[in-house]
Coordinates of C-alpha atoms in Angstrom, one line a residue:
X1 CA -36.8 0.5 -0.5
X2 CA -37.5 1.8 -4.0
X3 CA -40.1 0.0 -6.2
X4 CA -39.6 1.6 -9.5
X5 CA -38.8 -0.4 -12.7
X6 CA -37.2 2.6 -14.4
X7 CA -34.8 3.3 -11.5
X8 CA -33.9 -0.4 -11.3
X9 CA -33.2 -0.5 -15.1
X10 CA -30.9 2.5 -14.6
X11 CA -29.1 0.6 -11.8
X12 CA -28.7 -2.5 -14.0
X13 CA -27.1 -0.4 -16.8
X14 CA -24.2 0.6 -14.6
X15 CA -24.0 -2.4 -12.1
X16 CA -23.6 -6.0 -13.1
X17 CA -23.5 -8.0 -9.8
X18 CA -22.3 -11.1 -11.5
X19 CA -19.3 -9.7 -13.5
X20 CA -15.9 -10.6 -12.1
X21 CA -17.3 -12.8 -9.3
X22 CA -16.5 -16.3 -10.5
X23 CA -13.6 -16.9 -8.2
X24 CA -13.6 -17.2 -4.4
X25 CA -10.5 -15.7 -3.0
X26 CA -8.9 -16.2 0.5
X27 CA -10.1 -12.8 1.6
X28 CA -13.7 -13.8 0.9
X29 CA -13.3 -17.0 2.8
X30 CA -12.3 -14.9 5.8
X31 CA -14.4 -11.8 5.2
X32 CA -17.6 -11.0 3.3
X33 CA -18.2 -13.8 0.9
X34 CA -20.5 -14.5 -2.0
X35 CA -24.2 -15.1 -1.3
X36 CA -24.5 -18.7 -0.3
X37 CA -27.3 -21.2 -1.1
X38 CA -26.9 -23.7 1.8
X39 CA -28.8 -26.4 -0.1
X40 CA -26.2 -26.6 -3.0
X41 CA -23.8 -29.5 -2.2
X42 CA -25.0 -29.5 1.4
X43 CA -23.8 -33.1 1.7
X44 CA -20.2 -31.9 1.6
X45 CA -20.4 -29.1 4.2
X46 CA -22.7 -31.3 6.4
X47 CA -20.0 -34.0 6.5
X48 CA -17.7 -31.5 8.2
X49 CA -20.4 -30.3 10.6
X50 CA -21.3 -33.9 11.4
X51 CA -17.7 -34.8 12.0
X52 CA -17.3 -31.8 14.4
X53 CA -20.4 -32.9 16.3
X54 CA -19.0 -36.4 16.7
X55 CA -15.7 -35.1 17.9
X56 CA -17.6 -32.9 20.4
X57 CA -19.3 -36.1 21.6
X58 CA -16.0 -38.0 22.0
X59 CA -16.8 -40.5 19.2
X60 CA -13.9 -39.4 17.1
X61 CA -10.6 -37.6 17.7
X62 CA -9.4 -36.6 14.3
X63 CA -11.3 -36.8 11.0
X64 CA -9.9 -36.4 7.5
X65 CA -12.3 -35.3 4.7
X66 CA -11.4 -34.8 1.1
X67 CA -13.7 -33.0 -1.4
X68 CA -13.3 -33.5 -5.1
X69 CA -14.9 -31.5 -7.9
X70 CA -14.1 -30.2 -11.4
X71 CA -13.0 -26.6 -11.9
X72 CA -15.7 -24.1 -11.0
X73 CA -18.0 -26.6 -9.3
X74 CA -17.7 -24.8 -5.9
X75 CA -15.0 -26.3 -3.7
X76 CA -13.9 -22.9 -2.3
X77 CA -17.6 -22.0 -1.9
X78 CA -18.0 -24.9 0.4
X79 CA -14.9 -23.9 2.5
X80 CA -16.2 -20.4 2.7
X81 CA -19.6 -21.7 3.9
X82 CA -17.9 -23.7 6.6
X83 CA -15.8 -20.8 7.8
X84 CA -18.8 -18.4 8.0
X85 CA -21.0 -21.1 9.7
X86 CA -18.4 -21.7 12.3
X87 CA -17.4 -18.1 13.0
X88 CA -20.4 -17.3 15.3
X89 CA -19.6 -20.4 17.5
X90 CA -17.2 -20.4 20.4
X91 CA -15.8 -23.9 20.3
X92 CA -14.1 -24.0 16.9
X93 CA -11.1 -22.4 15.3
X94 CA -10.7 -22.2 11.5
X95 CA -7.3 -22.5 9.8
X96 CA -6.9 -22.0 6.1
X97 CA -4.1 -22.6 3.7
X98 CA -4.6 -21.9 0.0
X99 CA -1.2 -20.7 -1.2
X100 CA 2.0 -22.7 -1.5
X101 CA 5.0 -20.6 -2.4
X102 CA 7.7 -23.1 -1.4
X103 CA 6.9 -26.8 -1.4
X104 CA 10.4 -27.5 -0.1
X105 CA 9.6 -25.6 3.2
X106 CA 5.9 -26.6 3.5
X107 CA 6.0 -27.1 7.3
X108 CA 7.4 -23.5 7.7
X109 CA 4.7 -22.2 5.4
X110 CA 2.1 -24.2 7.3
X111 CA 3.2 -22.6 10.6
X112 CA 2.8 -19.2 9.0
X113 CA -0.7 -20.1 7.8
X114 CA -1.6 -21.4 11.3
X115 CA -0.4 -18.2 12.9
X116 CA -2.0 -15.9 10.4
X117 CA -5.3 -17.8 10.6
X118 CA -5.3 -17.4 14.4
X119 CA -5.1 -13.7 13.8
X120 CA -8.5 -13.7 12.1
X121 CA -11.5 -12.6 14.2
X122 CA -13.7 -15.1 16.0
X123 CA -17.1 -14.8 17.7
X124 CA -15.9 -12.3 20.3
X125 CA -14.8 -9.8 17.7
X126 CA -11.2 -10.3 18.6
X127 CA -8.5 -12.5 17.1
X128 CA -8.9 -16.2 17.6
X129 CA -5.5 -16.3 19.3
X130 CA -6.6 -13.6 21.7
X131 CA -9.6 -15.7 22.7
X132 CA -7.2 -18.6 23.4
X133 CA -4.9 -16.3 25.4
X134 CA -7.8 -15.1 27.6
X135 CA -8.9 -18.7 28.2
X136 CA -5.4 -19.7 29.3
X137 CA -5.3 -16.9 31.8
X138 CA -8.9 -17.4 33.1
X139 CA -8.3 -21.1 33.7
X140 CA -5.0 -20.6 35.4
X141 CA -6.1 -17.8 37.8
X142 CA -9.7 -18.7 38.0
X143 CA -11.3 -15.6 36.4
X144 CA -13.9 -15.1 33.7
X145 CA -12.8 -12.0 32.0
X146 CA -13.3 -11.5 28.2
X147 CA -10.5 -10.9 25.8
X148 CA -11.7 -7.3 25.4
X149 CA -11.4 -6.7 29.1
X150 CA -7.8 -7.9 29.1
X151 CA -7.0 -5.8 26.0
X152 CA -8.7 -2.6 27.2
X153 CA -8.3 -2.5 30.9
X154 CA -6.2 -5.2 32.5
X155 CA -3.1 -5.4 30.4
X156 CA -2.6 -1.6 30.2
X157 CA -2.9 -1.4 34.0
X158 CA -0.4 -4.3 34.5
X159 CA 2.0 -2.7 32.0
X160 CA 1.9 0.5 33.9
X161 CA 2.3 -1.0 37.3
X162 CA 4.6 -4.0 36.7
X163 CA 6.3 -3.3 33.4
X164 CA 6.7 -6.6 31.4
X165 CA 7.2 -8.8 34.5
X166 CA 3.5 -9.8 34.7
X167 CA 3.7 -11.9 31.5
X168 CA 6.4 -14.1 33.1
X169 CA 4.2 -14.5 36.2
X170 CA 1.2 -15.4 34.1
X171 CA 3.3 -17.9 32.1
X172 CA 4.4 -19.6 35.3
X173 CA 0.8 -19.8 36.5
X174 CA -0.3 -21.4 33.3
X175 CA 2.5 -23.9 33.2
X176 CA 1.8 -24.9 36.8
X177 CA -1.8 -25.6 35.7
X178 CA -0.8 -27.3 32.4
X179 CA 2.7 -28.8 33.0
X180 CA 2.4 -30.9 29.8
X181 CA 3.1 -27.8 27.7
X182 CA 6.8 -28.2 26.7
X183 CA 7.7 -24.7 25.4
X184 CA 7.0 -21.8 27.8
X185 CA 7.9 -19.2 25.2
X186 CA 5.0 -20.2 23.0
X187 CA 2.7 -19.6 26.0
X188 CA 4.4 -16.2 26.6
X189 CA 4.0 -15.2 22.9
X190 CA 0.3 -16.1 23.0
X191 CA -0.1 -14.0 26.2
X192 CA 1.5 -11.0 24.5
X193 CA -1.2 -11.0 21.8
X194 CA -3.5 -9.4 24.4
X195 CA -1.3 -6.3 24.4
X196 CA -2.2 -3.8 21.7
X197 CA 1.4 -2.6 21.6
X198 CA 2.9 -6.1 21.2
X199 CA 0.3 -8.2 19.3
X200 CA 2.0 -7.7 15.9
X201 CA 5.4 -8.8 17.1
X202 CA 4.0 -11.7 19.2
X203 CA 2.1 -13.0 16.1
X204 CA 5.3 -12.5 14.0
X205 CA 7.3 -14.6 16.4
X206 CA 4.7 -17.3 16.5
X207 CA 4.9 -17.4 12.7
X208 CA 8.5 -18.6 13.0
X209 CA 10.0 -15.3 11.8
X210 CA 12.9 -13.6 13.4
X211 CA 12.4 -10.3 15.3
X212 CA 14.9 -7.6 16.0
X213 CA 16.8 -7.9 19.3
X214 CA 14.9 -4.9 20.7
X215 CA 11.5 -6.7 20.5
X216 CA 12.7 -10.1 21.7
X217 CA 14.4 -8.5 24.7
X218 CA 11.3 -6.4 25.5
X219 CA 9.0 -9.5 25.4
X220 CA 11.4 -12.0 26.9
X221 CA 11.3 -14.2 23.8
X222 CA 14.4 -15.8 22.1
X223 CA 15.0 -15.7 18.4
X224 CA 14.7 -19.2 17.2
X225 CA 17.7 -20.1 15.2
X226 CA 18.0 -23.5 13.7
X227 CA 19.6 -25.1 10.7
X228 CA 16.4 -27.2 10.3
X229 CA 13.6 -24.7 10.0
X230 CA 11.2 -27.4 9.0
X231 CA 11.5 -29.4 12.2
X232 CA 11.3 -26.3 14.4
X233 CA 8.3 -24.9 12.5
X234 CA 6.4 -28.2 12.7
X235 CA 7.1 -28.4 16.5
X236 CA 5.7 -24.8 17.0
X237 CA 2.7 -25.5 14.8
X238 CA 1.8 -28.7 16.7
X239 CA 2.2 -27.0 20.1
X240 CA 0.0 -24.1 18.9
X241 CA -2.6 -26.6 17.8
X242 CA -2.3 -28.5 21.0
X243 CA -2.9 -25.4 23.1
X244 CA -5.8 -24.4 20.9
X245 CA -7.3 -27.8 21.4
X246 CA -7.8 -27.2 25.1
X247 CA -10.6 -24.8 24.2
X248 CA -11.5 -25.1 20.6
X249 CA -11.6 -27.8 17.9
X250 CA -9.4 -26.8 14.9
X251 CA -10.8 -27.2 11.4
X252 CA -7.8 -27.1 9.1
X253 CA -8.6 -26.5 5.4
X254 CA -6.2 -27.0 2.4
X255 CA -7.5 -25.4 -0.8
X256 CA -6.1 -24.8 -4.3
X257 CA -4.1 -28.0 -4.4
X258 CA -4.1 -28.3 -8.2
X259 CA -1.6 -25.6 -9.0
X260 CA 0.9 -27.8 -10.9
X261 CA 4.0 -26.8 -8.8
X262 CA 6.7 -29.5 -8.1
X263 CA 9.0 -29.8 -5.2
X264 CA 12.7 -30.6 -5.4
X265 CA 11.8 -34.2 -4.6
X266 CA 9.4 -34.4 -7.6
X267 CA 6.2 -34.2 -5.6
X268 CA 3.2 -32.1 -6.6
X269 CA 1.5 -29.6 -4.3
X270 CA -1.3 -32.1 -3.6
X271 CA 1.2 -34.9 -2.8
X272 CA 3.2 -32.7 -0.4
X273 CA 0.1 -31.6 1.4
X274 CA -1.3 -35.1 1.6
X275 CA 1.9 -36.2 3.3
X276 CA 1.7 -33.2 5.7
X277 CA -1.9 -34.1 6.5
X278 CA -1.0 -37.7 7.2
X279 CA 1.6 -36.4 9.8
X280 CA -1.0 -34.0 11.3
X281 CA -3.6 -36.7 11.6
X282 CA -1.1 -38.7 13.7
X283 CA 0.0 -35.8 15.8
X284 CA -2.8 -33.4 16.7
X285 CA -5.1 -34.2 19.6
X286 CA -8.3 -33.7 17.7
X287 CA -9.7 -31.8 14.7
X288 CA -11.0 -31.9 11.1
X289 CA -8.5 -32.0 8.2
X290 CA -10.2 -30.9 5.0
X291 CA -8.7 -31.0 1.5
X292 CA -10.2 -29.9 -1.8
X293 CA -8.9 -31.0 -5.2
X294 CA -9.9 -32.1 -8.7
X295 CA -10.9 -35.7 -9.2
X296 CA -7.9 -36.2 -11.6
X297 CA -5.6 -34.9 -8.8
X298 CA -6.9 -37.5 -6.5
X299 CA -6.7 -40.4 -9.0
X300 CA -3.4 -39.5 -10.7
X301 CA -1.4 -37.9 -7.8
X302 CA -2.7 -39.1 -4.4
X303 CA -3.5 -42.7 -5.3
X304 CA 0.1 -43.2 -6.7
X305 CA 1.9 -42.0 -3.6
X306 CA 4.3 -44.4 -1.8
X307 CA 2.3 -45.9 1.0
X308 CA -0.8 -44.6 -0.7
X309 CA -3.1 -46.7 1.4
X310 CA -1.9 -45.2 4.7
X311 CA -2.3 -41.7 3.2
X312 CA -5.8 -42.3 1.9
X313 CA -6.9 -43.9 5.2
X314 CA -6.3 -40.5 6.8
X315 CA -7.5 -38.2 4.0
X316 CA -10.9 -39.9 3.9
X317 CA -10.8 -41.5 7.4
X318 CA -14.6 -41.8 8.0
X319 CA -15.9 -42.4 4.4
X320 CA -17.2 -46.0 4.3
X321 CA -16.0 -46.5 0.7
X322 CA -12.7 -44.8 1.3
X323 CA -13.5 -42.3 -1.5
X324 CA -13.6 -38.5 -1.5
X325 CA -16.9 -36.6 -1.3
X326 CA -17.8 -35.6 -4.8
X327 CA -19.6 -32.3 -5.4
X328 CA -22.6 -32.4 -7.7
X329 CA -23.4 -30.4 -10.8
X330 CA -26.3 -27.9 -10.5
X331 CA -29.8 -28.8 -11.4
X332 CA -32.6 -26.4 -12.5
X333 CA -33.8 -25.7 -9.0
X334 CA -30.2 -25.0 -7.8
X335 CA -29.7 -22.5 -10.6
X336 CA -32.9 -20.6 -9.8
X337 CA -32.0 -20.5 -6.1
X338 CA -28.5 -19.4 -6.8
X339 CA -29.5 -16.5 -9.1
X340 CA -32.3 -15.5 -6.8
X341 CA -30.0 -15.4 -3.8
X342 CA -27.4 -13.3 -5.6
X343 CA -30.0 -10.8 -6.9
X344 CA -31.7 -10.6 -3.5
X345 CA -28.3 -9.5 -2.0
X346 CA -27.8 -7.1 -4.8
X347 CA -31.2 -5.4 -4.6
X348 CA -31.1 -5.2 -0.8
X349 CA -27.7 -3.5 -1.0
X350 CA -29.0 -1.0 -3.5
X351 CA -32.4 -0.5 -1.6
X352 CA -34.5 -1.6 -4.6
X353 CA -37.5 -3.9 -4.9
X354 CA -37.5 -5.7 -8.3
X355 CA -40.7 -6.6 -10.1
X356 CA -39.9 -10.3 -9.3
X357 CA -37.0 -12.0 -7.4
X358 CA -35.3 -13.1 -10.6
X359 CA -35.5 -9.8 -12.5
X360 CA -34.1 -9.2 -15.1
X361 CA -33.9 -13.0 -15.8
X362 CA -36.6 -15.4 -16.7
X363 CA -37.1 -18.5 -14.6
X364 CA -37.8 -20.7 -17.6
X365 CA -34.5 -19.8 -19.3
X366 CA -32.6 -20.4 -16.1
X367 CA -34.1 -23.8 -15.7
X368 CA -33.1 -24.8 -19.2
X369 CA -29.5 -24.2 -18.1
X370 CA -30.0 -27.0 -15.6
X371 CA -30.3 -29.6 -18.3
X372 CA -26.6 -29.3 -19.2
X373 CA -25.5 -29.9 -15.6
X374 CA -23.5 -26.7 -15.3
X375 CA -21.0 -25.6 -12.6
X376 CA -21.5 -22.7 -10.3
X377 CA -18.9 -20.8 -12.1
X378 CA -20.5 -21.3 -15.6
X379 CA -23.9 -20.2 -14.3
X380 CA -22.4 -17.0 -12.8
X381 CA -20.6 -16.5 -16.1
X382 CA -23.8 -16.9 -18.1
X383 CA -25.6 -14.4 -15.8
X384 CA -22.8 -11.9 -16.2
X385 CA -22.8 -12.2 -20.0
X386 CA -26.6 -12.0 -20.2
X387 CA -27.2 -9.3 -17.6
X388 CA -28.5 -5.8 -18.7
X389 CA -25.4 -3.7 -19.0
X390 CA -24.5 -0.4 -20.6
X391 CA -24.2 -0.9 -24.4
X392 CA -21.5 0.5 -26.6
X393 CA -23.3 3.4 -28.4
X394 CA -21.5 2.9 -31.7
X395 CA -23.3 0.2 -33.8
X396 CA -20.0 -0.7 -35.4
X397 CA -17.4 0.0 -32.7
X398 CA -13.7 -0.3 -33.5
X399 CA -12.0 -3.6 -32.4
X400 CA -10.1 -1.8 -29.6
X401 CA -13.5 -0.6 -28.1
X402 CA -14.8 -4.1 -28.1
X403 CA -11.7 -5.1 -26.1
X404 CA -12.2 -2.4 -23.6
X405 CA -15.9 -3.3 -23.3
X406 CA -15.2 -7.0 -22.7
X407 CA -12.6 -6.3 -20.0
X408 CA -14.2 -3.3 -18.2
X409 CA -16.8 -5.1 -16.0
X410 CA -14.2 -7.6 -14.7
X411 CA -11.7 -4.9 -14.0
X412 CA -14.3 -2.8 -12.1
X413 CA -15.3 -5.8 -10.1
X414 CA -11.7 -6.6 -9.2
X415 CA -11.1 -3.0 -8.3
X416 CA -14.0 -3.2 -5.8
X417 CA -12.6 -6.4 -4.4
X418 CA -9.1 -4.9 -4.1
X419 CA -10.5 -1.8 -2.4
X420 CA -12.4 -4.0 0.1
X421 CA -9.3 -6.0 1.1
X422 CA -6.5 -3.5 0.5
X423 CA -5.4 -3.6 4.2
X424 CA -4.5 -7.3 3.8
X425 CA -3.4 -7.1 0.2
X426 CA -0.9 -4.3 0.8
X427 CA 0.9 -6.7 3.3
X428 CA 1.2 -9.4 0.7
X429 CA 4.7 -8.9 -0.8
X430 CA 4.1 -11.6 -3.5
X431 CA 0.9 -10.1 -4.9
X432 CA 2.4 -6.5 -5.0
X433 CA 5.6 -7.7 -6.6
X434 CA 3.7 -9.8 -9.2
X435 CA 1.4 -6.9 -10.0
X436 CA 4.3 -4.5 -10.4
X437 CA 6.2 -6.9 -12.6
X438 CA 3.1 -7.6 -14.8
X439 CA 2.6 -3.8 -15.2
X440 CA 6.2 -3.2 -16.2
X441 CA 6.1 -6.0 -18.7
X442 CA 3.2 -4.1 -20.5
X443 CA 5.6 -1.1 -20.9
X444 CA 8.4 -2.8 -22.8
X445 CA 9.4 -0.4 -25.6
X446 CA 7.9 2.6 -23.9
X447 CA 9.9 5.6 -22.6
X448 CA 8.9 6.8 -19.1
X449 CA 10.8 9.3 -16.9
X450 CA 13.7 9.1 -19.3
X451 CA 14.0 5.3 -19.2
X452 CA 13.2 3.3 -22.3
X453 CA 12.2 -0.1 -21.0
X454 CA 13.8 -3.0 -22.9
X455 CA 13.0 -6.0 -20.8
X456 CA 12.0 -7.2 -17.3
X457 CA 14.2 -9.9 -15.8
X458 CA 14.1 -12.2 -12.8
X459 CA 17.3 -12.7 -10.9
X460 CA 18.0 -16.4 -10.3
X461 CA 19.2 -18.1 -7.1
X462 CA 18.1 -15.5 -4.7
X463 CA 14.9 -14.8 -2.8
X464 CA 14.8 -11.0 -2.3
X465 CA 15.0 -8.9 -5.4
X466 CA 11.7 -9.4 -7.1
X467 CA 12.7 -8.4 -10.6
X468 CA 15.1 -6.2 -12.6
X469 CA 14.1 -3.4 -15.1
X470 CA 16.6 -3.1 -17.9
X471 CA 16.6 0.0 -20.1
X472 CA 18.4 2.6 -22.1
X473 CA 20.5 0.1 -24.0
X474 CA 21.5 -1.8 -20.9
X475 CA 22.7 1.4 -19.2
X476 CA 20.0 1.2 -16.6
X477 CA 19.3 -1.9 -14.5
X478 CA 17.0 -1.3 -11.6
X479 CA 16.5 -4.1 -9.0
X480 CA 13.1 -3.8 -7.4
X481 CA 12.3 -5.4 -4.0
X482 CA 8.9 -5.1 -2.3
X483 CA 9.5 -5.4 1.5
X484 CA 6.6 -5.0 3.8
X485 CA 8.0 -7.2 6.6
X486 CA 8.4 -5.6 10.0
X487 CA 11.9 -4.8 11.3
X488 CA 14.4 -7.5 11.8
X489 CA 16.7 -9.7 9.7
X490 CA 14.3 -9.7 6.8
X491 CA 14.6 -6.0 5.9
X492 CA 18.3 -6.1 6.7
X493 CA 18.9 -8.9 4.2
X494 CA 16.7 -7.3 1.6
X495 CA 18.6 -4.1 1.7
X496 CA 22.0 -5.9 1.7
X497 CA 21.0 -7.5 -1.6
X498 CA 19.8 -4.2 -3.0
X499 CA 23.2 -2.6 -2.5
X500 CA 25.1 -5.5 -3.9
X501 CA 25.2 -4.1 -7.5
X502 CA 28.1 -6.2 -8.6
X503 CA 26.7 -9.6 -7.7
X504 CA 23.2 -8.8 -9.2
X505 CA 24.3 -6.6 -12.1
X506 CA 22.5 -3.5 -11.0
X507 CA 22.9 0.2 -11.5
X508 CA 20.2 1.1 -9.0
X509 CA 18.5 -0.6 -6.1
X510 CA 14.9 0.3 -5.4
X511 CA 13.1 -0.5 -2.2
X512 CA 9.3 -0.5 -2.4
X513 CA 7.8 -0.2 1.1
X514 CA 5.0 1.6 2.9
X515 CA 6.4 1.5 6.5
X516 CA 9.2 3.2 8.4
X517 CA 12.3 1.3 9.4
X518 CA 12.9 1.5 13.1
X519 CA 15.9 3.4 14.4
X520 CA 16.7 0.4 16.6
X521 CA 17.3 -1.7 13.5
X522 CA 20.8 -0.6 13.2
X523 CA 22.1 -2.9 10.5
X524 CA 19.0 -2.3 8.3
X525 CA 19.4 1.5 8.8
X526 CA 23.1 1.3 7.8
X527 CA 22.3 -0.7 4.6
X528 CA 19.5 1.9 3.9
X529 CA 22.0 4.8 4.3
X530 CA 24.4 3.1 1.8
X531 CA 21.5 2.5 -0.7
X532 CA 20.4 6.1 -0.6
X533 CA 23.6 8.1 0.0
X534 CA 26.4 6.0 -1.5
X535 CA 24.8 3.8 -4.2
X536 CA 22.3 6.2 -5.8
X537 CA 19.4 3.9 -4.9
X538 CA 15.8 4.8 -4.0
X539 CA 13.1 4.1 -1.5
X540 CA 9.7 4.4 -3.2
X541 CA 6.7 4.8 -0.8
X542 CA 4.1 2.1 -1.4
X543 CA 0.7 3.8 -1.3
X544 CA -2.6 1.9 -1.5
X545 CA -4.2 4.2 -4.0
X546 CA -1.3 3.6 -6.4
X547 CA -1.1 -0.1 -6.2
X548 CA -4.8 -0.9 -6.2
X549 CA -5.4 -0.6 -10.0
X550 CA -2.2 -2.7 -10.7
X551 CA -3.4 -5.4 -8.4
X552 CA -6.9 -5.3 -9.9
X553 CA -5.8 -5.7 -13.5
X554 CA -3.3 -8.4 -12.5
X555 CA -6.2 -10.3 -10.9
X556 CA -8.2 -10.0 -14.2
X557 CA -5.2 -11.4 -16.1
X558 CA -4.7 -14.1 -13.5
X559 CA -8.3 -15.2 -14.0
X560 CA -8.4 -14.7 -17.7
X561 CA -9.4 -18.3 -18.5
X562 CA -12.3 -18.1 -16.1
X563 CA -13.4 -14.7 -17.5
X564 CA -12.9 -16.0 -21.0
X565 CA -10.7 -13.0 -21.9
X566 CA -7.6 -13.1 -24.2
X567 CA -4.2 -11.5 -23.5
X568 CA -4.8 -9.1 -26.3
X569 CA -8.1 -7.9 -24.8
X570 CA -6.5 -7.3 -21.4
X571 CA -3.3 -5.8 -22.8
X572 CA -5.4 -3.5 -25.1
X573 CA -7.5 -2.4 -22.1
X574 CA -4.4 -1.6 -20.0
X575 CA -2.9 0.5 -22.8
X576 CA -6.2 2.4 -23.7
X577 CA -6.9 3.1 -20.0
X578 CA -3.3 3.9 -19.4
X579 CA -3.4 1.9 -16.2
X580 CA 0.4 1.2 -16.2
X581 CA 2.0 4.1 -18.0
X582 CA 0.3 6.8 -15.9
X583 CA 0.6 5.0 -12.6
X584 CA 2.4 7.1 -10.0
X585 CA 4.2 4.1 -8.4
X586 CA 5.5 3.0 -11.8
X587 CA 6.8 6.5 -12.6
X588 CA 8.4 6.9 -9.2
X589 CA 10.3 3.7 -9.6
X590 CA 11.7 4.9 -12.9
X591 CA 12.3 8.5 -12.0
X592 CA 15.7 9.8 -10.8
X593 CA 16.3 8.9 -7.1
X594 CA 16.0 11.7 -4.6
X595 CA 18.4 10.2 -2.1
X596 CA 15.9 10.8 0.7
X597 CA 13.5 8.6 2.7
X598 CA 9.9 9.1 1.8
X599 CA 7.8 11.2 4.2
X600 CA 4.4 9.6 3.7
X601 CA 5.1 6.3 5.5
X602 CA 3.2 4.5 8.2
X603 CA 4.8 3.7 11.5
X604 CA 5.9 0.1 11.5
X605 CA 5.5 0.2 15.3
X606 CA 1.9 1.4 15.1
X607 CA -0.2 -1.1 17.0
X608 CA -2.8 -3.0 15.1
X609 CA -6.3 -1.7 15.6
X610 CA -8.2 -4.1 17.9
X611 CA -11.8 -3.6 18.9
X612 CA -11.8 -2.2 22.5
X613 CA -15.5 -2.0 23.3
X614 CA -16.2 -3.7 26.6
X615 CA -19.3 -3.7 28.7
X616 CA -17.5 -2.6 31.9
X617 CA -14.7 -0.1 31.6
X618 CA -13.6 -0.1 35.2
X619 CA -10.1 -0.9 36.1
X620 CA -10.0 -4.5 37.3
X621 CA -7.8 -5.7 40.2
X622 CA -6.4 -9.2 39.9
X623 CA -4.0 -11.0 42.2
X624 CA -1.5 -13.2 40.6

């Protein structure tokens, strides 16, 4: 490592490790997170670990824990710590929910979060659901093969020799061993996750989503159709958790409960989730249910619920005073340890040895901060603002340069974050749609590709078209829909909306998508043909390099209060850097349609990349 103050100072001028890192995002809970100081608020994370130990010992079955803290005090940091501490262990499964799009269908959304969480990698470097699948098989047929062996060797051999019939045989063997499992199709879908060619579709089915008939026939799974999606979703979620519980204790975390959304029944997000957790407490075999919220949310929303006592008993089930666990403000030692840990990670990554562990900060100044009892977020913000950074050379810079300078480090940091997690972000239709809409709103009054943008509208009472671009004195009305879902009724319905120009007052429908649409999806393909050939619509290819800057600047704007940035500063930065006006995706949406399918798409049938390194690569013979 380099030990040269001048080279370190050069590094500090161009890299501020604290800028833009005041918010813990879901991707950081699952993947690489912020540097953690285990001693900070250890009482909260230790409560979870202690509860798990007691469940392991049979003292408890299910434990409800609620953490309360003011904004920026570190609730999500604690959840991230718990996830990363549990990941190297075999006997726990981590489930996270931090986004609530539709409070009226919360059980359906919960199922989707359970299924997506089970796709995250566990200790064995495969998905958590694949670990469970391997355990089910091993127990039923008395083997000890790893998930990697099933993925790499056994399943490909069985598929070659027996086609898909072996999944049915395995399912029967498992049900004979565990007759209490009520739904054989859930077992079958779990088993299909060990097939590289079928894992995406099996996970999709387990999420409660409808597959095309081609895939359901191939895997022997029915499409679940019910007028009451909530009941069906909760049944699947409970059964998934019950099967998981044979081998692992679930830790189910509910974060970001203070968003201010209201259901059709007048309940807030926290109230809806509290009611859901009460039901889960009663129905799951064992596990930890963890909630994080503001103190005001607890006092003003949870304590006023009907039957509040019953809810509270389950949300803080083992707290002797029946109160949530409150996080503490940082003291002087906490602040020094926090900054030291962040800087140690930064210097190691850049192969530098600083003059002292806190360089360029002074320990005395950091300790003074502790007297005001700050939050983690405020300390990181102070470090970002007081870090050595490149200076604007002009002693009296114009106002617009000040705006650019204040936004730039946060934008760069968000860009790095977006790049690191682009594979998951590009699958998030909501984030892509909101980023695009935000960018188009910055272009009102501009003329691009012959379209003078007048306004951006939302279309009420429908769930598919994300927004409408109105321009050229109402002569152009482009309905934009981001659709990343795999083949099935979802893409069919989306395309049907995009070609219904009369109902939605459109002159053009625009599909934004990075994946092909399978030839077997006949209804979707017919709607696509009408969009492109009859309706003068367009299919714009979604490319990661085009959407990344739009997502990054939308993240900056979304966190503007935390970063202490104004709308004018952010909007000025967007205009000066031409982030929106010169974006290829923006321009392609506005340009004249080609009438052709894009040629730079990814194959929607392409199997997900799964680690296939196994110690023994021989073909394994098994008798069913």
